XYZ file of N, CA and C in Angstrom:
720
model
N 165.617 96.656 131.095
C 166.635 95.628 131.020
C 167.967 96.023 131.572
N 168.089 97.072 132.388
C 169.403 97.421 132.948
C 169.659 96.608 134.216
N 169.878 95.295 134.038
C 170.075 94.427 135.197
C 171.509 94.496 135.690
N 171.651 94.524 136.999
C 172.980 94.449 137.597
C 173.266 92.981 137.904
N 174.507 92.582 137.728
C 174.891 91.222 138.118
C 175.816 91.314 139.323
N 175.543 90.487 140.302
C 176.363 90.480 141.517
C 176.996 89.105 141.664
N 178.311 89.091 141.893
C 179.034 87.825 142.055
C 178.989 87.385 143.516
N 178.432 86.208 143.731
C 178.353 85.622 145.075
C 179.330 84.448 145.142
N 180.202 84.463 146.134
C 181.156 83.370 146.329
C 180.771 82.595 147.584
N 180.845 81.258 147.487
C 180.515 80.385 148.610
C 181.693 79.445 148.862
N 182.148 79.380 150.095
C 183.277 78.516 150.438
C 183.026 77.096 149.951
N 184.003 76.552 149.212
C 183.852 75.191 148.672
C 184.212 74.136 149.714
N 184.842 74.548 150.811
C 185.281 73.573 151.806
C 184.657 73.812 153.186
N 183.553 74.584 153.208
C 182.822 74.766 154.464
C 183.472 75.706 155.455
N 184.258 76.665 154.954
C 184.889 77.627 155.858
C 183.998 78.853 156.062
N 184.027 79.398 157.285
C 183.156 80.502 157.671
C 183.515 81.817 156.984
N 182.517 82.469 156.378
C 182.703 83.815 155.827
C 182.092 84.833 156.786
N 182.225 84.529 158.078
C 181.714 85.442 159.104
C 182.521 85.277 160.382
N 182.329 86.197 161.323
C 183.031 86.115 162.602
C 182.247 85.250 163.576
N 182.985 84.630 164.502
C 182.358 83.817 165.547
C 182.783 84.366 166.905
N 181.779 84.708 167.718
C 182.037 85.268 169.043
C 181.860 84.165 170.090
N 182.899 83.933 170.894
C 182.840 82.895 171.930
C 183.300 83.503 173.254
N 183.173 82.721 174.322
C 183.632 83.179 175.637
C 185.142 83.415 175.631
N 185.845 82.743 174.727
C 187.309 82.872 174.645
C 187.739 84.086 173.816
N 186.792 84.653 173.075
C 187.147 85.792 172.225
C 186.487 85.694 170.852
N 187.013 86.458 169.929
C 186.414 86.530 168.591
C 187.283 85.768 167.609
N 186.661 84.849 166.869
C 187.371 84.162 165.792
C 187.065 84.891 164.493
N 188.105 85.290 163.795
C 187.946 86.047 162.550
C 187.431 85.188 161.406
N 187.428 85.774 160.228
C 186.972 85.064 159.029
C 187.959 83.940 158.707
N 187.439 82.760 158.365
C 188.310 81.642 158.020
C 188.969 81.913 156.657
N 190.182 81.430 156.475
C 190.879 81.615 155.201
C 190.412 80.557 154.213
N 190.079 81.007 153.009
C 189.573 80.087 151.995
C 190.176 80.455 150.643
N 190.623 79.465 149.905
C 191.187 79.704 148.578
C 190.329 79.143 147.461
N 189.291 78.405 147.858
C 188.450 77.744 146.842
C 186.985 78.153 147.028
N 186.427 78.741 145.972
C 185.077 79.296 146.058
C 184.183 78.807 144.928
N 182.990 78.356 145.272
C 181.948 78.161 144.245
C 181.401 79.542 143.924
N 181.024 79.779 142.683
C 180.551 81.115 142.321
C 179.204 81.039 141.610
N 178.458 82.121 141.741
C 177.234 82.296 140.959
C 177.013 83.787 140.754
N 176.220 84.118 139.767
C 175.864 85.511 139.526
C 174.391 85.693 139.812
N 174.091 86.659 140.667
C 172.697 86.978 140.958
C 172.316 88.202 140.131
N 171.168 88.147 139.475
C 170.690 89.285 138.690
C 169.838 90.195 139.555
N 170.160 91.489 139.503
C 169.451 92.480 140.311
C 168.782 93.469 139.359
N 167.465 93.479 139.341
C 166.750 94.430 138.495
C 166.310 95.659 139.271
N 165.899 95.423 140.513
C 165.352 96.497 141.340
C 166.039 96.506 142.704
N 165.797 97.553 143.476
C 166.335 97.597 144.836
C 165.801 96.416 145.654
N 164.547 96.056 145.430
C 163.931 94.918 146.120
C 164.742 93.637 145.909
N 165.217 93.442 144.667
C 166.050 92.270 144.364
C 167.335 92.293 145.201
N 167.947 93.474 145.301
C 169.180 93.610 146.080
C 168.924 93.273 147.547
N 167.856 93.824 148.097
C 167.524 93.582 149.509
C 167.272 92.096 149.774
N 166.556 91.429 148.837
C 166.298 89.985 148.989
C 167.596 89.186 148.979
N 168.499 89.538 148.048
C 169.775 88.827 147.951
C 170.590 88.995 149.241
N 170.669 90.225 149.745
C 171.443 90.477 150.958
C 170.856 89.735 152.158
N 169.528 89.682 152.237
C 168.871 88.948 153.338
C 169.177 87.458 153.257
N 169.224 86.950 152.019
C 169.517 85.529 151.792
C 170.960 85.214 152.217
N 171.908 86.057 151.805
C 173.317 85.804 152.141
C 173.562 86.018 153.638
N 172.794 86.911 154.244
C 172.944 87.130 155.689
C 172.735 85.834 156.470
N 171.886 84.961 155.920
C 171.580 83.693 156.605
C 172.530 82.560 156.201
N 173.520 82.863 155.346
C 174.425 81.830 154.845
C 175.859 82.111 155.299
N 176.320 81.418 156.345
C 177.636 81.732 156.909
C 178.821 81.413 155.994
N 178.561 80.757 154.853
C 179.666 80.366 153.968
C 179.823 81.276 152.754
N 178.945 82.282 152.612
C 178.947 83.082 151.384
C 179.275 84.552 151.614
N 179.793 85.185 150.558
C 180.081 86.619 150.562
C 179.914 87.156 149.139
N 180.064 88.468 149.001
C 179.922 89.123 147.698
C 181.262 89.733 147.306
N 181.589 89.696 146.009
C 182.716 90.477 145.490
C 182.197 91.374 144.373
N 182.893 92.500 144.147
C 182.460 93.462 143.140
C 182.929 93.081 141.733
N 183.863 92.147 141.631
C 184.363 91.730 140.327
C 183.418 90.780 139.609
N 183.705 90.573 138.320
C 182.961 89.633 137.478
C 183.891 88.462 137.177
N 183.371 87.242 137.201
C 184.217 86.080 136.900
C 184.718 86.193 135.452
N 186.029 86.061 135.291
C 186.683 86.257 133.995
C 186.321 85.145 133.011
N 186.326 85.469 131.710
C 185.969 84.471 130.692
C 186.712 83.144 130.837
N 187.999 83.202 131.160
C 188.804 81.973 131.261
C 188.358 81.065 132.407
N 187.598 81.602 133.346
C 187.186 80.826 134.525
C 185.699 80.472 134.529
N 184.953 80.950 133.555
C 183.493 80.817 133.633
C 182.989 79.393 133.458
N 183.846 78.537 132.913
C 183.424 77.130 132.768
C 183.843 76.297 133.980
N 184.498 76.947 134.953
C 184.931 76.229 136.162
C 183.909 76.437 137.275
N 183.680 75.379 138.026
C 182.718 75.462 139.125
C 183.343 76.172 140.332
N 184.651 75.938 140.517
C 185.351 76.489 141.686
C 186.478 77.394 141.215
N 186.565 78.586 141.823
C 187.578 79.557 141.437
C 188.304 80.085 142.678
N 189.521 80.634 142.492
C 190.132 81.381 143.598
C 189.536 82.784 143.630
N 189.629 83.462 144.779
C 189.162 84.850 144.843
C 190.257 85.793 144.356
N 191.504 85.465 144.698
C 192.641 86.249 144.223
C 193.633 85.291 143.586
N 194.411 85.807 142.641
C 195.334 84.946 141.939
C 196.653 85.677 141.754
N 197.727 85.065 142.225
C 199.041 85.712 142.157
C 199.578 85.733 140.723
N 199.390 84.629 139.982
C 199.883 84.606 138.603
C 198.905 83.883 137.697
N 199.118 84.058 136.395
C 198.199 83.450 135.438
C 196.969 84.319 135.243
N 196.001 83.751 134.568
C 194.766 84.471 134.228
C 193.991 84.827 135.501
N 193.692 86.135 135.751
C 192.936 86.465 136.971
C 191.534 85.855 136.937
N 191.032 85.498 138.110
C 189.704 84.873 138.175
C 188.595 85.919 138.144
N 188.904 87.142 138.591
C 187.907 88.217 138.604
C 188.411 89.407 137.798
N 187.510 90.010 137.023
C 187.844 91.211 136.256
C 186.845 92.318 136.623
N 187.185 93.539 136.247
C 186.321 94.679 136.552
C 185.334 94.893 135.411
N 184.126 94.395 135.602
C 183.076 94.591 134.603
C 182.171 95.764 134.960
N 182.584 96.538 135.983
C 181.732 97.613 136.482
C 180.649 97.049 137.391
N 180.131 97.878 138.283
C 179.081 97.426 139.200
C 178.137 98.569 139.539
N 176.847 98.246 139.608
C 175.834 99.237 140.007
C 175.555 99.183 141.504
N 176.277 98.306 142.215
C 176.033 98.132 143.642
C 177.103 98.873 144.434
N 176.694 99.617 145.441
C 177.666 100.292 146.299
C 177.446 99.863 147.750
N 178.561 99.621 148.433
C 178.539 99.120 149.805
C 179.379 100.062 150.670
N 178.700 100.828 151.512
C 179.379 101.744 152.435
C 179.599 101.025 153.764
N 180.853 100.919 154.171
C 181.178 100.313 155.467
C 181.625 101.433 156.398
N 180.768 101.764 157.377
C 181.041 102.831 158.343
C 181.456 102.155 159.642
N 182.670 102.459 160.092
C 183.204 101.628 161.173
C 183.455 102.352 162.480
N 184.114 103.496 162.423
C 184.623 104.069 163.664
C 183.982 105.398 164.050
N 182.797 105.649 163.523
C 182.102 106.881 163.899
C 181.323 106.649 165.185
N 181.253 107.665 166.063
C 180.396 107.518 167.240
C 178.926 107.480 166.831
N 178.107 106.845 167.628
C 176.668 106.817 167.363
C 176.125 108.244 167.314
N 175.302 108.574 166.308
C 174.684 109.909 166.293
C 173.868 110.132 167.567
N 173.851 111.379 168.014
C 173.152 111.753 169.238
C 171.712 111.238 169.231
N 171.300 110.633 170.329
C 169.925 110.157 170.445
C 169.676 108.803 169.827
N 170.722 108.166 169.268
C 170.533 106.830 168.697
C 171.257 105.807 169.555
N 170.880 104.543 169.404
C 171.538 103.468 170.150
C 171.192 102.130 169.533
N 171.947 101.106 169.890
C 171.741 99.783 169.279
C 170.469 99.086 169.784
N 169.750 99.727 170.726
C 168.429 99.198 171.107
C 167.433 99.446 169.972
N 167.805 100.353 169.025
C 166.951 100.662 167.883
C 167.856 100.847 166.652
N 168.319 99.722 166.065
C 169.293 99.799 164.974
C 168.792 100.571 163.746
N 167.504 100.484 163.478
C 166.944 101.199 162.333
C 167.188 102.707 162.473
N 167.099 103.195 163.698
C 167.352 104.616 163.963
C 168.813 104.988 163.732
N 169.714 104.084 164.101
C 171.147 104.291 163.846
C 171.375 104.408 162.340
N 170.790 103.460 161.589
C 170.982 103.422 160.134
C 170.455 104.696 159.466
N 169.252 105.107 159.843
C 168.659 106.318 159.251
C 169.493 107.563 159.565
N 169.998 107.639 160.808
C 170.785 108.807 161.215
C 172.121 108.861 160.467
N 172.774 107.714 160.325
C 174.059 107.672 159.597
C 173.836 107.982 158.112
N 172.773 107.429 157.543
C 172.454 107.702 156.132
C 172.307 109.215 155.904
N 171.569 109.874 156.790
C 171.321 111.310 156.636
C 172.560 112.153 156.971
N 173.202 111.859 158.096
C 174.264 112.739 158.600
C 175.625 112.445 157.989
N 175.794 111.267 157.391
C 177.086 110.916 156.792
C 176.959 110.761 155.280
N 176.172 109.784 154.833
C 176.137 109.474 153.392
C 175.536 110.633 152.589
N 174.311 111.056 152.930
C 173.670 112.142 152.163
C 174.418 113.465 152.366
N 174.887 113.695 153.586
C 175.614 114.940 153.856
C 176.868 115.046 152.989
N 177.519 113.909 152.740
C 178.773 113.931 151.977
C 178.555 113.674 150.488
N 177.511 112.905 150.174
C 177.209 112.604 148.765
C 175.701 112.821 148.541
N 175.299 114.082 148.299
C 173.865 114.419 148.229
C 173.092 113.647 147.145
N 173.792 113.058 146.177
C 173.118 112.277 145.131
C 172.331 111.092 145.717
N 172.616 110.714 146.964
C 171.911 109.585 147.584
C 170.651 110.004 148.341
N 170.349 111.294 148.338
C 169.138 111.771 149.003
C 167.913 111.133 148.344
N 167.035 110.553 149.142
C 165.805 109.962 148.615
C 165.959 108.563 148.044
N 167.159 107.994 148.141
C 167.427 106.664 147.567
C 167.184 105.584 148.629
N 166.589 104.482 148.215
C 166.385 103.344 149.122
C 167.722 102.721 149.512
N 167.804 102.202 150.734
C 169.043 101.516 151.125
C 168.752 100.338 152.044
N 169.677 99.387 152.020
C 169.626 98.224 152.899
C 170.732 98.410 153.928
N 170.402 98.282 155.204
C 171.428 98.436 156.244
C 171.628 97.132 156.990
N 172.825 96.984 157.499
C 173.158 95.799 158.284
C 174.157 96.206 159.358
N 173.876 95.838 160.584
C 174.836 96.099 161.660
C 176.087 95.260 161.416
N 177.270 95.845 161.642
C 178.511 95.072 161.551
C 178.497 93.969 162.599
N 179.346 92.952 162.377
C 179.398 91.814 163.306
C 179.568 92.251 164.753
N 180.448 93.242 164.980
C 180.770 93.621 166.364
C 179.904 94.756 166.898
N 178.917 95.195 166.113
C 178.040 96.286 166.573
C 177.375 95.924 167.902
N 177.475 96.822 168.876
C 176.808 96.604 170.156
C 177.504 95.633 171.088
N 178.640 95.069 170.656
C 179.338 94.113 171.524
C 180.136 94.874 172.581
N 180.529 94.206 173.683
C 181.209 94.885 174.792
C 182.411 95.714 174.314
N 182.425 96.992 174.722
C 183.496 97.901 174.332
C 183.239 98.631 173.022
N 182.213 98.189 172.271
C 181.921 98.817 170.969
C 180.521 99.452 170.955
N 179.875 99.459 172.134
C 178.469 99.911 172.185
C 178.273 101.336 171.669
N 179.315 102.163 171.759
C 179.194 103.588 171.423
C 179.469 103.867 169.938
N 179.809 102.829 169.172
C 180.204 103.045 167.772
C 179.094 102.675 166.798
N 178.978 103.492 165.733
C 177.982 103.226 164.681
C 178.609 102.302 163.643
N 178.743 101.043 163.982
C 179.385 100.085 163.078
C 178.322 99.501 162.147
N 178.395 99.893 160.876
C 177.246 99.701 159.994
C 177.672 99.469 158.545
N 176.940 98.596 157.873
C 177.119 98.384 156.430
C 175.852 98.870 155.731
N 176.023 99.706 154.725
C 174.860 100.236 153.997
C 175.033 99.968 152.503
N 174.012 99.368 151.913
C 174.049 98.997 150.495
C 173.008 99.789 149.715
N 173.389 100.238 148.526
C 172.447 100.948 147.661
C 172.800 100.680 146.207
N 171.894 101.082 145.318
C 172.090 100.874 143.874
C 172.380 102.193 143.167
N 173.118 102.094 142.073
C 173.375 103.220 141.176
C 172.611 102.984 139.875
N 172.360 104.048 139.124
C 171.604 103.887 137.868
C 172.467 103.348 136.727
N 173.798 103.369 136.910
C 174.698 102.815 135.888
C 175.936 102.276 136.575
N 176.645 101.360 135.917
C 177.817 100.760 136.561
C 178.975 101.749 136.694
N 179.755 101.592 137.737
C 181.006 102.339 137.888
C 182.145 101.331 138.049
N 183.362 101.757 137.700
C 184.501 100.846 137.816
C 185.182 101.000 139.173
N 186.257 100.250 139.362
C 186.946 100.212 140.656
C 187.459 101.593 141.074
N 188.038 102.348 140.132
C 188.566 103.684 140.454
C 187.451 104.638 140.891
N 186.342 104.599 140.160
C 185.208 105.460 140.516
C 184.631 105.054 141.874
N 184.564 103.739 142.109
C 184.016 103.247 143.375
C 184.904 103.689 144.541
N 186.224 103.642 144.336
C 187.143 104.101 145.386
C 186.906 105.585 145.668
N 186.746 106.380 144.607
C 186.484 107.814 144.770
C 185.178 108.046 145.531
N 184.149 107.261 145.193
C 182.843 107.401 145.844
C 182.929 107.031 147.329
N 183.589 105.919 147.637
C 183.711 105.500 149.038
C 184.530 106.511 149.833
N 185.552 107.085 149.211
C 186.326 108.146 149.874
C 185.467 109.386 150.131
N 184.664 109.762 149.138
C 183.753 110.909 149.307
C 182.845 110.696 150.518
N 182.367 109.462 150.669
C 181.415 109.149 151.738
C 182.095 108.907 153.082
N 183.431 108.840 153.076
C 184.147 108.550 154.321
C 183.995 107.113 154.753
N 183.740 106.218 153.770
C 183.573 104.788 154.061
C 184.876 104.050 153.745
N 184.940 102.785 154.109
C 186.138 101.965 153.895
C 186.373 101.768 152.394
N 187.442 102.405 151.857
C 187.640 102.359 150.404
C 188.283 101.055 149.929
N 188.716 100.186 150.867
C 189.253 98.889 150.428
C 188.156 98.059 149.744
N 186.893 98.374 150.058
C 185.778 97.647 149.436
C 185.584 98.025 147.970
N 186.374 98.967 147.462
C 186.301 99.306 146.037
C 186.898 98.193 145.183
N 187.862 97.476 145.740
C 188.587 96.453 144.981
C 187.657 95.338 144.508
N 187.902 94.861 143.282
C 187.031 93.810 142.720
C 187.207 92.467 143.427
N 188.325 92.286 144.143
C 188.584 91.008 144.826
C 188.199 91.033 146.300
N 187.975 92.235 146.832
C 187.774 92.394 148.279
C 186.499 91.685 148.745
N 186.585 90.884 149.813
C 185.368 90.252 150.334
C 184.415 91.308 150.912
N 183.160 91.266 150.475
C 182.105 92.080 151.080
C 181.318 91.118 151.977
N 181.615 91.154 153.272
C 181.005 90.187 154.191
C 179.571 90.591 154.506
N 178.680 89.628 154.413
C 177.254 89.878 154.614
C 176.659 88.933 155.667
N 177.230 87.723 155.769
C 176.671 86.707 156.673
C 176.646 87.210 158.113
N 175.558 86.920 158.802
C 175.417 87.325 160.209
C 176.478 86.627 161.048
N 176.984 87.299 162.087
C 177.976 86.659 162.956
C 177.360 85.508 163.744
N 178.220 84.651 164.243
C 177.780 83.512 165.048
C 178.141 83.813 166.505
N 177.152 83.706 167.395
C 177.399 83.916 168.820
C 177.279 82.573 169.519
N 178.409 82.107 170.037
C 178.500 80.768 170.597
C 178.799 80.854 172.092
N 177.764 80.749 172.906
C 177.980 80.795 174.349
C 178.105 82.204 174.911
N 177.948 83.207 174.025
C 177.910 84.607 174.485
C 176.688 85.262 173.845
N 176.109 86.277 174.515
C 174.866 86.855 173.984
C 175.075 87.668 172.700
N 174.113 87.571 171.805
C 174.066 88.427 170.616
C 173.383 89.725 171.054
N 174.118 90.853 171.042
C 173.530 92.098 171.576
C 172.328 92.592 170.765
N 172.175 92.107 169.528
C 171.066 92.571 168.694
C 169.977 91.502 168.519
N 170.035 90.463 169.359
C 169.097 89.341 169.215
C 167.639 89.791 169.221
N 167.302 90.770 170.047
C 165.902 91.174 170.194
C 165.463 92.252 169.204
N 166.421 92.891 168.544
C 166.059 94.038 167.694
C 166.332 93.806 166.214
N 167.072 92.741 165.888
C 167.391 92.469 164.492
C 168.634 93.217 164.054
N 169.356 92.665 163.038
C 170.600 93.312 162.648
C 170.611 93.814 161.206
N 169.438 93.826 160.560
C 169.395 94.398 159.209
C 167.986 94.865 158.894
N 167.887 95.667 157.849
C 166.577 96.147 157.426
C 166.707 97.010 156.187
N 165.577 97.490 155.701
C 165.601 98.381 154.544
C 164.872 99.675 154.883
N 165.313 100.731 154.235
C 164.595 101.996 154.308
C 164.254 102.361 152.865
N 162.964 102.368 152.559
C 162.510 102.609 151.184
C 162.372 104.109 150.949
N 163.075 104.593 149.931
C 163.022 106.013 149.594
C 162.110 106.263 148.409
N 162.323 107.386 147.742
C 161.501 107.709 146.560
C 162.055 107.051 145.312
N 163.323 106.629 145.365
C 163.978 106.079 144.175
C 164.733 104.807 144.502
N 164.823 103.926 143.505
C 165.551 102.667 143.641
C 167.055 102.857 143.616
N 167.513 103.957 143.010
C 168.960 104.100 142.821
C 169.381 105.559 142.768
N 170.678 105.771 143.039
C 171.278 107.101 142.925
C 171.719 107.321 141.477
N 171.722 108.571 141.038
C 172.135 108.927 139.681
C 173.632 109.234 139.671
N 174.382 108.417 138.935
C 175.841 108.546 138.904
C 176.276 109.947 138.459
N 175.555 110.506 137.479
C 175.936 111.818 136.946
C 175.733 112.958 137.947
N 174.996 112.709 139.031
C 174.773 113.741 140.050
C 175.824 113.698 141.168
N 176.701 112.681 141.116
C 177.747 112.576 142.143
C 178.861 113.563 141.804
N 179.324 114.300 142.799
C 180.385 115.298 142.579
C 181.745 114.598 142.540
N 182.046 113.989 141.397
C 183.299 113.236 141.261
C 184.495 114.183 141.308
N 185.595 113.757 141.951
C 186.827 114.555 141.878
C 187.272 114.671 140.418
N 187.816 115.812 140.038
C 188.171 116.088 138.636
C 189.007 114.990 137.990
N 190.053 114.537 138.680
C 190.955 113.542 138.090
C 190.199 112.273 137.739
N 189.230 111.904 138.587
C 188.481 110.677 138.341
C 187.637 110.807 137.065
N 187.095 111.980 136.839
C 186.285 112.198 135.625
C 187.169 112.037 134.398
N 188.346 112.639 134.453
C 189.263 112.549 133.304
C 189.650 111.091 133.052
N 189.978 110.364 134.127
C 190.353 108.956 133.967
C 189.207 108.145 133.393
N 188.011 108.399 133.889
C 186.859 107.615 133.461
C 186.578 107.816 131.965
N 186.838 109.042 131.486
C 186.540 109.325 130.075
C 187.713 109.012 129.162
N 188.907 108.843 129.741
C 190.123 108.622 128.940
C 190.030 107.306 128.174
């Protein structure tokens, strides 16, 4: 019964939660202040992979690490961030970790003609090398929106998702993402975790023939939190 809950937000006004590539250039994520919310229950790594695949096909949805606050749970539509008043999201801890690797060169011998190879190489040479607790753990990978696009072909732009055996809070998540050399802004409970596939409008999708996501099944569904080499200060804070 150690189910993880993941908060999924969907634009209430039809705004894109993904990038759009056109002949004129790249249109960024649309700004949205109104979100429908739901909680997806994750029991196994398989559940996580299914959820991510589902959201990948939904250009209006994204994931946040926060939990919808009690004061907002009876509302159908919530803000993602709130300047004043009762916050819409609180830190209930999360067993889901999302590594966003952005500016590393492609590992030797890999290329976007074989994205699965890129993902496996980054997992081994970056994530496991820096955080050995993830050795043997299953993961879901997804190419970033701009992976393989003109001028970015040489970069390993990648999102990697995995499960932990117990929830960690925002401070611990920031420490973990820093350990892994991933984008630590994703530690925040309000930060959008973009999953939806990009839209290519009148320009080629460089990954059209090879796919932009997949899973690598390991020996275990999740990493053991107690095996992560947490920085000393974080341990003290977590126990305080």
